[in-house]
XYZ file of C-alpha atoms in Angstrom:
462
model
C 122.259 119.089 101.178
C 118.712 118.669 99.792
C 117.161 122.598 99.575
C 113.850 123.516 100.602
C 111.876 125.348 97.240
C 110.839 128.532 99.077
C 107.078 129.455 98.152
C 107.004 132.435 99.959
C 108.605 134.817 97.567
C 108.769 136.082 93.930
C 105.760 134.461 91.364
C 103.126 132.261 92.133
C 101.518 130.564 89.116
C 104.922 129.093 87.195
C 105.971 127.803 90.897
C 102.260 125.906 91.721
C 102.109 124.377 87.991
C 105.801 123.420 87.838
C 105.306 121.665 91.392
C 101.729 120.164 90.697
C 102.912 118.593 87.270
C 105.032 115.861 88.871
C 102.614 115.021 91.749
C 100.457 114.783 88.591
C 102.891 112.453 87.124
C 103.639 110.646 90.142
C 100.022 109.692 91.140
C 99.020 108.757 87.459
C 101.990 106.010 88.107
C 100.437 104.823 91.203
C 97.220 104.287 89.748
C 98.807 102.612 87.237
C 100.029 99.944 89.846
C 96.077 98.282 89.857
C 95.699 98.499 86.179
C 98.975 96.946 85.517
C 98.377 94.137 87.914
C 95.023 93.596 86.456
C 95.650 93.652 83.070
C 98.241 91.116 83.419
C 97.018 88.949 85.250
C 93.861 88.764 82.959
C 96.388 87.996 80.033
C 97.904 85.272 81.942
C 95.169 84.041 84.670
C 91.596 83.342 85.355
C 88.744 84.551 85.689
C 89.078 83.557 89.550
C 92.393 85.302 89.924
C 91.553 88.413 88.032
C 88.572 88.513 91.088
C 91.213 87.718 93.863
C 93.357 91.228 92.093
C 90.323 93.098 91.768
C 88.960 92.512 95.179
C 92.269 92.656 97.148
C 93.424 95.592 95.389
C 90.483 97.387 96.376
C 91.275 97.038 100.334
C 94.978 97.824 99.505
C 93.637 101.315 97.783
C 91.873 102.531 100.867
C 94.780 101.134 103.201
C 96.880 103.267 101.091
C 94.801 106.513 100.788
C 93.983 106.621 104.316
C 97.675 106.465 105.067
C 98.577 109.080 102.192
C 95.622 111.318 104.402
C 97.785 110.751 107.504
C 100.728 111.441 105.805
C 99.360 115.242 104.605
C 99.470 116.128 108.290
C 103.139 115.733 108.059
C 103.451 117.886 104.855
C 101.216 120.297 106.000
C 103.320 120.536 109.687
C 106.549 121.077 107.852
C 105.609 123.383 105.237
C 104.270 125.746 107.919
C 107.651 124.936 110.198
C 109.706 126.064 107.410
C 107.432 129.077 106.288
C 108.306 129.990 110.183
C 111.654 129.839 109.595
C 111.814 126.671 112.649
C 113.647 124.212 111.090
C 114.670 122.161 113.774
C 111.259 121.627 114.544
C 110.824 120.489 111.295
C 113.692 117.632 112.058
C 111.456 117.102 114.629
C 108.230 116.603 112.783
C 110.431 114.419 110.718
C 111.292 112.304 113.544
C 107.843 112.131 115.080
C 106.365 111.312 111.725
C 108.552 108.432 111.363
C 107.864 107.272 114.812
C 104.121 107.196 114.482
C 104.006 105.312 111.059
C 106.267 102.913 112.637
C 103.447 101.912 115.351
C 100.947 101.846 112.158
C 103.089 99.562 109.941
C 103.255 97.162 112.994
C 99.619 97.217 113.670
C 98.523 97.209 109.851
C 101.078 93.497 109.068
C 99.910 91.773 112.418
C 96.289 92.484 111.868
C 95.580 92.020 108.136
C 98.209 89.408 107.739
C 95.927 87.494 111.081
C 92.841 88.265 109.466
C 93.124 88.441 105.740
C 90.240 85.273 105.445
C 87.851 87.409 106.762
C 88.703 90.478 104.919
C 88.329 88.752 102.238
C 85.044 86.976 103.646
C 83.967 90.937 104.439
C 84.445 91.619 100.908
C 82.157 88.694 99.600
C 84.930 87.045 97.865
C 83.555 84.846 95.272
C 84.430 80.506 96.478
C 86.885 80.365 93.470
C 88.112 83.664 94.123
C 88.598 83.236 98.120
C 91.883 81.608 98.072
C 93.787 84.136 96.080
C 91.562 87.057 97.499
C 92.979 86.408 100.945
C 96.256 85.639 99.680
C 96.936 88.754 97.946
C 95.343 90.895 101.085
C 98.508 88.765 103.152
C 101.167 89.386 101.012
C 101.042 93.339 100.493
C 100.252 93.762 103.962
C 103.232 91.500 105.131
C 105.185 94.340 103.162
C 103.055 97.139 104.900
C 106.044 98.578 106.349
C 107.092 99.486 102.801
C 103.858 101.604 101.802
C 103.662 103.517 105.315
C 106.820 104.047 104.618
C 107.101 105.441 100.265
C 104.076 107.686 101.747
C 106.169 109.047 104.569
C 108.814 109.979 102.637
C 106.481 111.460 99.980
C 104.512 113.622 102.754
C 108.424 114.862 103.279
C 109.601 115.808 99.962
C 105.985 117.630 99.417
C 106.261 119.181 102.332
C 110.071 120.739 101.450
C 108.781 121.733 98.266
C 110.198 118.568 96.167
C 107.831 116.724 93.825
C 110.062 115.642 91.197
C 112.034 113.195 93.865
C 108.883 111.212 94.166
C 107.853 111.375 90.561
C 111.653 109.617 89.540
C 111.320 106.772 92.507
C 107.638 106.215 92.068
C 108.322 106.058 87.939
C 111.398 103.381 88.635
C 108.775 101.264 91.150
C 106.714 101.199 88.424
C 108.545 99.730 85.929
C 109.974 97.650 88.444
C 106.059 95.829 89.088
C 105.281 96.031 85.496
C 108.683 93.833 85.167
C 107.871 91.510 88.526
C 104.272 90.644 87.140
C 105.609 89.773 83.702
C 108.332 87.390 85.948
C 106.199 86.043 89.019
C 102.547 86.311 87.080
C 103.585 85.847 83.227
C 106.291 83.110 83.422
C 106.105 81.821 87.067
C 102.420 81.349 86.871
C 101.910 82.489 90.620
C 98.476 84.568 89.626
C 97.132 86.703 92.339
C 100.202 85.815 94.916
C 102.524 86.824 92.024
C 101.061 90.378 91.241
C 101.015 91.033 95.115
C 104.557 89.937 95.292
C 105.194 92.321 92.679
C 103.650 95.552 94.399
C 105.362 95.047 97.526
C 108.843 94.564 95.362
C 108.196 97.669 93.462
C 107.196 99.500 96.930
C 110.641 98.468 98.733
C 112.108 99.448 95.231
C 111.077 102.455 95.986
C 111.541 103.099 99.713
C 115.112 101.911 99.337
C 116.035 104.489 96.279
C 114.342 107.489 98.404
C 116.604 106.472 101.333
C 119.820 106.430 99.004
C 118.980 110.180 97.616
C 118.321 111.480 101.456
C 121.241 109.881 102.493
C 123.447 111.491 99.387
C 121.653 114.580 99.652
C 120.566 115.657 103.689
C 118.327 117.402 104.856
C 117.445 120.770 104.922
C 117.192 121.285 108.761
C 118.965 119.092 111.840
C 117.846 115.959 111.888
C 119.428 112.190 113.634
C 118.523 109.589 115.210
C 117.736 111.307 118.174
C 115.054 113.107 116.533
C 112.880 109.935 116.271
C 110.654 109.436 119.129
C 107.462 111.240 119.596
C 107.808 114.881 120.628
C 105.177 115.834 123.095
C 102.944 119.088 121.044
C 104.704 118.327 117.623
C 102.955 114.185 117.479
C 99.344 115.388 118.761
C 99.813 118.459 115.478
C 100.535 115.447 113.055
C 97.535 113.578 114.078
C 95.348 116.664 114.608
C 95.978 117.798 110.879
C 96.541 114.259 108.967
C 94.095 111.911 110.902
C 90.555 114.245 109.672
C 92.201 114.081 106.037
C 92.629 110.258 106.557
C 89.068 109.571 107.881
C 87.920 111.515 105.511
C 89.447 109.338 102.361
C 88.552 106.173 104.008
C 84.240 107.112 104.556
C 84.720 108.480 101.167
C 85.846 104.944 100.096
C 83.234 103.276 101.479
C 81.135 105.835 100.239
C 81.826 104.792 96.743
C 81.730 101.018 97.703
C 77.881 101.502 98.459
C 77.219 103.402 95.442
C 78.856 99.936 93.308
C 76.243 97.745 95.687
C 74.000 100.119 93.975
C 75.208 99.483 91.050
C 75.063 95.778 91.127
C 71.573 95.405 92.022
C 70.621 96.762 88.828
C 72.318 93.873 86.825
C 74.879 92.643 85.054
C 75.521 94.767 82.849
C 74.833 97.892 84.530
C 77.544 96.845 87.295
C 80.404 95.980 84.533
C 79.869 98.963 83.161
C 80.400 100.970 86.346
C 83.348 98.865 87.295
C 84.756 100.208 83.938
C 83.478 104.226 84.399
C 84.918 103.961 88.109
C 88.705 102.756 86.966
C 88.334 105.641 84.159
C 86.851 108.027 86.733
C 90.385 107.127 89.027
C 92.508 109.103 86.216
C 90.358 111.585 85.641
C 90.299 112.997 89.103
C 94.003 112.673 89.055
C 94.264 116.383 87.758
C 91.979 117.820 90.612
C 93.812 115.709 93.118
C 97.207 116.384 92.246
C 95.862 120.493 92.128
C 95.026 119.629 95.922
C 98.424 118.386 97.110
C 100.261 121.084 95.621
C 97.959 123.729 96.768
C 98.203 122.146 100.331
C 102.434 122.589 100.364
C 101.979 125.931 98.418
C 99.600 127.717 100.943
C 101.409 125.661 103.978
C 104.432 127.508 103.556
C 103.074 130.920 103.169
C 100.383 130.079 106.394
C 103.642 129.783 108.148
C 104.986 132.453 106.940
C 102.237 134.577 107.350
C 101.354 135.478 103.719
C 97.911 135.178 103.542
C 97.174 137.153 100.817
C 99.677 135.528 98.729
C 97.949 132.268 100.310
C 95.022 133.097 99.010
C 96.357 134.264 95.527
C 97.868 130.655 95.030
C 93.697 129.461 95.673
C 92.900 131.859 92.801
C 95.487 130.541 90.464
C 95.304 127.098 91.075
C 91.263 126.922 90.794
C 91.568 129.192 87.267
C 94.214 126.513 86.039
C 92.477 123.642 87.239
C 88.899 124.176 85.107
C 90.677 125.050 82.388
C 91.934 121.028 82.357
C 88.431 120.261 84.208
C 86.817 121.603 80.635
C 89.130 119.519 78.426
C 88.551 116.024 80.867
C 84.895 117.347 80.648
C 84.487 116.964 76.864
C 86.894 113.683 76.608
C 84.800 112.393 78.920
C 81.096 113.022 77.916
C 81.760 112.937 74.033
C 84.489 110.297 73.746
C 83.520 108.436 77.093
C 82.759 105.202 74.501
C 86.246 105.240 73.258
C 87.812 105.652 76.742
C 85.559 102.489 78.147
C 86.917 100.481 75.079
C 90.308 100.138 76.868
C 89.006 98.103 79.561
C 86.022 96.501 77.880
C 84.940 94.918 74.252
C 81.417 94.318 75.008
C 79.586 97.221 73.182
C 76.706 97.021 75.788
C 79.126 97.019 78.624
C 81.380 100.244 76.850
C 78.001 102.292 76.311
C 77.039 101.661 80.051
C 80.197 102.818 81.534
C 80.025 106.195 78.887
C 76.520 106.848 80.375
C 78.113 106.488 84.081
C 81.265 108.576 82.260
C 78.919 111.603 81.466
C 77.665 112.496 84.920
C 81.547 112.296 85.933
C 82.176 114.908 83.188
C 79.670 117.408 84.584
C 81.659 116.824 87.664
C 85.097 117.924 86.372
C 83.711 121.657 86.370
C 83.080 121.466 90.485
C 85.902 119.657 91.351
C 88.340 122.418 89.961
C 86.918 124.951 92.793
C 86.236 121.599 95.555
C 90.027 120.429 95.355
C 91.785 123.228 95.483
C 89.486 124.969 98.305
C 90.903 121.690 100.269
C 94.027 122.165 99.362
C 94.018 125.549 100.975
C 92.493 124.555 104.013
C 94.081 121.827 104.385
C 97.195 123.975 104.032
C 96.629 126.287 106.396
C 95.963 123.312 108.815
C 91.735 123.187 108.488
C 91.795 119.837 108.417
C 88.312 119.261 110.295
C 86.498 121.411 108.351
C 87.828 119.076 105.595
C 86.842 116.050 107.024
C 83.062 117.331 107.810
C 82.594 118.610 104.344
C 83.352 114.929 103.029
C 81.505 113.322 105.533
C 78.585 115.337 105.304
C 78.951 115.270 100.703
C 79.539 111.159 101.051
C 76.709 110.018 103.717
C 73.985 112.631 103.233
C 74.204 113.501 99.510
C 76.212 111.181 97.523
C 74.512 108.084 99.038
C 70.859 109.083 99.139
C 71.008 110.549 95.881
C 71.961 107.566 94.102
C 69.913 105.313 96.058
C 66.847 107.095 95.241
C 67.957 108.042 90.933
C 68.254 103.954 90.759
C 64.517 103.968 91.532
C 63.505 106.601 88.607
C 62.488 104.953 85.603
C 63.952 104.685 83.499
C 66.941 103.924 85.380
C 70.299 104.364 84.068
C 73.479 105.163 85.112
C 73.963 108.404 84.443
C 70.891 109.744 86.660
C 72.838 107.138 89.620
C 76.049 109.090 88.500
C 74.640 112.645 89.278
C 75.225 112.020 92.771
C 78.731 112.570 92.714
C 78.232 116.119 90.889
C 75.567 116.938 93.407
C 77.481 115.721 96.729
C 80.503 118.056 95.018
C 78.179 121.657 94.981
C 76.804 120.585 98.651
C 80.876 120.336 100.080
C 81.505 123.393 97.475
C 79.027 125.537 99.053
C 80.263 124.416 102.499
C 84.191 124.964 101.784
C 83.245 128.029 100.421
C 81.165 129.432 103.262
C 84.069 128.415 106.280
C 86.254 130.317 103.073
C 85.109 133.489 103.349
C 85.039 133.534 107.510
C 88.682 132.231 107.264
C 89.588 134.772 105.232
C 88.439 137.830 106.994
C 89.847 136.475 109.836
C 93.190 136.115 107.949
C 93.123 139.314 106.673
C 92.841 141.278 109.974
C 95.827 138.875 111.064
C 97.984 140.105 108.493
C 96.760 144.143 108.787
C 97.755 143.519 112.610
C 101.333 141.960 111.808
C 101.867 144.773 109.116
C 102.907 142.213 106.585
C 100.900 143.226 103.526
C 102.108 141.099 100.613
C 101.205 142.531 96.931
C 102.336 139.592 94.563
C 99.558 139.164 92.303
C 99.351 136.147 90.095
C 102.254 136.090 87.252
C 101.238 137.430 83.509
C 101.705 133.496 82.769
C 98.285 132.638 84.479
């Protein structure tokens, strides 16, 4: 039977790195699944099919993050169920979870499957490009039911504690769709359909293997058959926490699609280069992300348990770790952004644009150390509104105007449009950071009352 890894006792720091480094791992393979897609099918197709990946992949990424949102609420429910000590309420999450991303799968194939022509249309598909846009957007979504379903099972195995199951399915997947577009894209010649093909293999790859190990292994707490259906209280608390984090990843999304309209109205040149800075920009926030998912499980557990203090020891740790790698992305980024942009690009005009666009992400790295892992926090301890304002509020009334208005300075370049993100960061900083300190009095005088002091203090290893 599959054990839960117990955050509530003994060190903190060794615990939090050891289980962030394979959600590091294990995202930094899924973003690999675009750039493998693309790369290959630029080696073997058009121009016209490389815009059909591009475009479709980009719908399929905020499809996919809005579900991975949804799916925290699930982590976040069964950390705190098992800090409790309630695990068959945490078979029950299970089974509610599973019930609820059934209804979305459905919902997700019969819709974008119907429609896919006018997402594609939505999207401003280039005529050459519309085809194989609206082709791709069918076939991954026909095999929706297999990516609601690898992020379900990921929300699980975070939420017991387990990142390193993930990490070894998501790394076979991934090798699995490097191998598919080589077959369906490289020798089959079946362009954009091909390298969608090849995701939705890769996904079932990966669904399938995760089923095996739970299967083999169990589960830590009573679960069957029985268990799925929608348990009145324990359904509403997986929507309540998951669905802010999920609207909050999909306005951010769009947030950053208006900022590359922005982009493109200032030329050519200008745009390529932020297409480049932006696919660079996706790996570099890996670190901060994967700092956020961990902290969420981490503090989940001990929420449940009651351990704020250790709770908000974990923050501590997990910010100090995560600037020192924020400092060493920051000077990769602004002094070697030209050879980073080099990977993707070979026009020199083109590579200097996206460093430009590269250096305001750098300044960046330093805020999102603190922004990430204050979510993480209050997203474990089940904040997840608070969440979703601060990202509203960062996207729509800072990140937004502020670029608009730097790509009107002359001279205009793309490092002044770039300072938007930095900026929109301190605003949601300074918000996180106010509801913070509230929160934790609160907390504090919860803990006094329950006379369950906890004196852990960060590990000599921090």
């Amino acid at each position: 039977m599959s054990k839960v890894k117990d955050f509530t006792d003994g060190k903190i720091f060794s615990p939090l790195v050891k289980f962030i480094i394979p959600i590091f791992a294990a995202l930094f393979l899924q973003t690999m699944y675009g750039a493998v897609d693309l790369l290959i099918v630029g080696r073997f197709g058009n121009a016209a099919d490389v815009s059909a990946v591009s475009t479709g992949s980009q719908i399929m990424q905020v499809i996919t993050l809005t579900i991975t949102g949804l799916a925290m609420g699930i982590t976040i429910l069964i950390g705190q169920k098992l800090g409790q000590g309630k695990k068959k309420d945490a078979g029950n999450v299970v089974g509610s979870g599973i019930s609820i991303f059934a209804v979305i799968a459905i919902i997700l194939t019969v819709v974008f499957v119907t429609f896919a022509p006018s997402v594609a249309s939505f999207m401003n598909a280039p005529a050459e490009a519309f085809d194989g846009t609206s082709t791709y957007i069918r076939i991954c979504c026909a095999g929706a039911v297999f990516i609601v379903a690898y992020n379900l099972i990921g929300g699980i195995f975070r939420g017991l504690g387990d990142a390193k199951t993930p990490l070894m399915t998501v790394f076979i997947a991934c090798v699995a769709n490097i191998l598919d577009d080589l077959v369906f894209v490289g020798i089959f010649n079946m362009a954009a359909a091909g390298a969608a093909l090849a995701t939705v293999l890769a996904q079932a790859i990966s669904v399938i293997l995760s089923l095996i190990i739970i299967a083999k292994r169990g589960l830590p707490f009573e679960f069957s058959l029985k268990s799925i259906k929608f348990h009145k209280g324990l359904t509403s608390q997986i929507i309540k926490f998951g669905a802010p984090i999920a609207l909050q990843e999909l306005l951010v999304q769009i947030s950053f699609l208006v900022i590359v309209m922005i982009g493109n109205a200032m030329g050519v040149v200008p745009s390529a280069g932020m297409s480049v800075a932006q696919k660079l920009s996706a790996f570099i926030m890996l670190v901060p992300s994967s700092f956020s998912q961990g902290v969420s499980a981490f503090v989940a557990q001990n929420y449940g348990a009651g351990k704020y203090d250790r709770a908000r020891k974990a923050l501590l740790c997990a910010i100090g770790t995560s600037l020192c790698c924020g400092v060493c992305m920051f000077f990769l980024a602004f002094f070697k952004g030209d050879m980073l942009a080099s990977i993707f690009s070979t026009d020199h005009e083109v590579i200097l644009a996206a460093w430009d666009y590269l250096k305001s992400y750098a300044i960046d790295c330093f805020f999102t150390a603190f922004l990430f892992c204050m979510i993480g926090f209050l997203n474990g301890c089940g904040k997840t509104t608070i969440v979703m304002i601060q990202g509203i509020v960062g996207a729509f009334l800072v990140r937004i105007p502020v670029a608009y208005v730097m790509s009107k300075i002359e001279p205009v370049s793309l490092f002044k449009v770039g300072l938007a993100t930095p900026a929109s960061t301190i605003v949601q900083i300074i918000i996180c950071g106010v509801y913070l300190f509230f929160l934790s009095r609160t907390l504090f005088k919860k803990e006094e009352t329950n006379d369950a002091p906890n004196h852990e203090l960060c590990d000599a290893e921090a």
